[in-house]
Amino acid sequence: RAAPGLTEIGTEVSDIVVFGSPGMDVDTADQLDTSARVWAARSEADWIKWIPSIRVFGFGHSTDPTDPAFGARTVAVDDAQGHDGYLVAGTSSLSCLTGAAIGTETRTECVRVGFGS
C-alpha cells in the first residue's frame, strides 16, 4: 500500500505530495483511501522518468502518479534539474511544492491544468 499509515497518524492529513516518484502501489489516487488532496510532480530532467511503471510478482514500480489517469493534481517543477533538484533553494519547483504540501497552492504557474483532480 502506498503511503501506509497516513490515515492513522492521529492528525488530519490535508495534502499529500509525491515528486520524483517511480510509481505508487495503487492504480489511482482514490485508492490511497484518504480525503487528502494528492499532488504529483516529475521534472522532464529527472532520470526516474525512464524507469518503467510495471510490477511483476511484487517487484518493480506501479502506476506513475504524474499520469493523468492516476488522478493527482500535477505540480509544475520545470526548473528542477535531475532527480535531486526539486527542493533547491530559490527554485520555483520548491515554491510550488511547498504550496502544495501546506495546502495553499492555487497559483496558475504551479498547477498544471488538465491533469489530475
Coordinates of C-alpha atoms in Angstrom, one line a residue:
R1 CA 0.0 0.0 0.0
A2 CA 1.3 3.4 -0.9
A3 CA 2.0 5.8 1.9
P4 CA 1.0 3.4 4.7
G5 CA -0.2 4.9 7.9
L6 CA -1.1 8.4 6.5
T7 CA -4.7 8.0 7.8
E8 CA -3.5 6.6 11.1
I9 CA -1.1 9.2 12.4
G10 CA -3.5 10.9 14.7
T11 CA -3.8 14.2 12.8
E12 CA -5.7 15.2 9.7
V13 CA -3.6 15.0 6.6
S14 CA -5.0 17.5 4.1
D15 CA -2.4 17.2 1.3
I16 CA 0.0 14.5 0.1
V17 CA 2.8 15.5 -2.3
V18 CA 4.9 13.0 -4.2
F19 CA 7.7 14.1 -6.5
G20 CA 10.3 12.2 -8.5
S21 CA 8.3 9.0 -7.8
P22 CA 8.9 5.9 -10.0
G23 CA 5.4 4.7 -9.1
M24 CA 2.9 4.0 -6.4
D25 CA 1.4 0.8 -5.2
V26 CA -2.1 1.8 -6.2
D27 CA -3.7 2.4 -9.6
T28 CA -5.4 5.7 -8.7
A29 CA -5.2 8.4 -6.1
D30 CA -8.6 7.4 -4.9
Q31 CA -7.2 4.0 -3.8
L32 CA -5.0 5.7 -1.3
D33 CA -8.1 5.7 1.0
T34 CA -7.7 9.3 2.2
S35 CA -9.6 12.5 1.9
A36 CA -6.3 14.4 1.4
R37 CA -5.6 16.1 -1.9
V38 CA -3.0 14.2 -3.8
W39 CA -0.3 16.2 -5.7
A40 CA 2.4 14.7 -8.0
A41 CA 5.4 16.2 -9.8
R42 CA 8.2 15.0 -12.0
S43 CA 10.7 17.1 -13.9
E44 CA 11.5 16.3 -17.5
A45 CA 15.1 16.5 -16.4
D46 CA 14.6 13.7 -13.9
W47 CA 16.1 10.3 -14.9
I48 CA 13.4 8.5 -13.0
K49 CA 11.1 9.0 -16.0
W50 CA 13.0 6.2 -17.7
I51 CA 12.0 3.6 -15.0
P52 CA 9.1 1.5 -16.3
S53 CA 5.9 1.7 -14.3
I54 CA 5.4 -2.1 -14.1
R55 CA 5.2 -4.7 -11.3
V56 CA 5.9 -8.3 -11.8
F57 CA 5.5 -10.8 -9.0
G58 CA 5.5 -8.0 -6.5
F59 CA 8.7 -6.4 -7.8
G60 CA 9.1 -3.1 -9.6
H61 CA 7.1 0.0 -9.6
S62 CA 3.5 0.6 -10.3
T63 CA 1.4 3.5 -11.5
D64 CA 3.2 6.8 -12.3
P65 CA 1.5 9.4 -10.1
T66 CA 2.0 12.1 -12.8
D67 CA 0.0 10.0 -15.3
P68 CA -3.4 11.8 -15.8
A69 CA -5.2 8.5 -15.2
F70 CA -3.8 8.3 -11.7
G71 CA -5.9 11.4 -10.7
A72 CA -3.4 13.5 -8.8
R73 CA -3.1 17.3 -9.2
T74 CA 0.0 17.9 -11.1
V75 CA 2.5 20.5 -9.9
A76 CA 4.9 22.4 -12.2
V77 CA 8.5 21.7 -11.5
D78 CA 10.0 22.9 -14.7
D79 CA 13.2 24.3 -13.3
A80 CA 14.1 21.2 -11.2
Q81 CA 17.3 19.7 -12.5
G82 CA 17.8 15.9 -12.2
H83 CA 16.3 13.7 -9.5
D84 CA 17.7 15.8 -6.6
G85 CA 16.8 19.2 -7.9
Y86 CA 13.2 19.6 -6.7
L87 CA 13.9 21.3 -3.4
V88 CA 16.8 23.5 -4.4
A89 CA 16.6 26.9 -2.6
G90 CA 15.3 29.7 -4.9
T91 CA 13.6 27.5 -7.5
S92 CA 10.0 27.8 -8.5
S93 CA 9.7 24.0 -8.0
L94 CA 10.5 24.4 -4.3
S95 CA 7.9 27.2 -4.1
C96 CA 5.2 25.2 -5.9
L97 CA 5.9 22.0 -3.9
T98 CA 5.8 23.9 -0.6
G99 CA 2.5 25.5 -1.5
A100 CA 1.0 22.1 -2.4
A101 CA 2.3 20.5 0.8
I102 CA 0.8 23.1 3.0
G103 CA -2.5 23.2 1.1
T104 CA -2.3 26.7 -0.2
E105 CA -1.3 26.1 -3.8
T106 CA -3.6 27.8 -6.3
R107 CA -1.1 29.8 -8.5
T108 CA -1.7 29.1 -12.2
E109 CA 2.1 28.8 -12.8
C110 CA 2.2 25.9 -10.3
V111 CA -0.8 23.8 -11.0
R112 CA -0.9 22.0 -14.4
V113 CA -4.3 22.5 -16.0
G114 CA -5.9 19.4 -17.4
F115 CA -4.1 16.8 -15.3
G116 CA -5.5 15.2 -12.2
S117 CA -8.2 16.4 -10.0

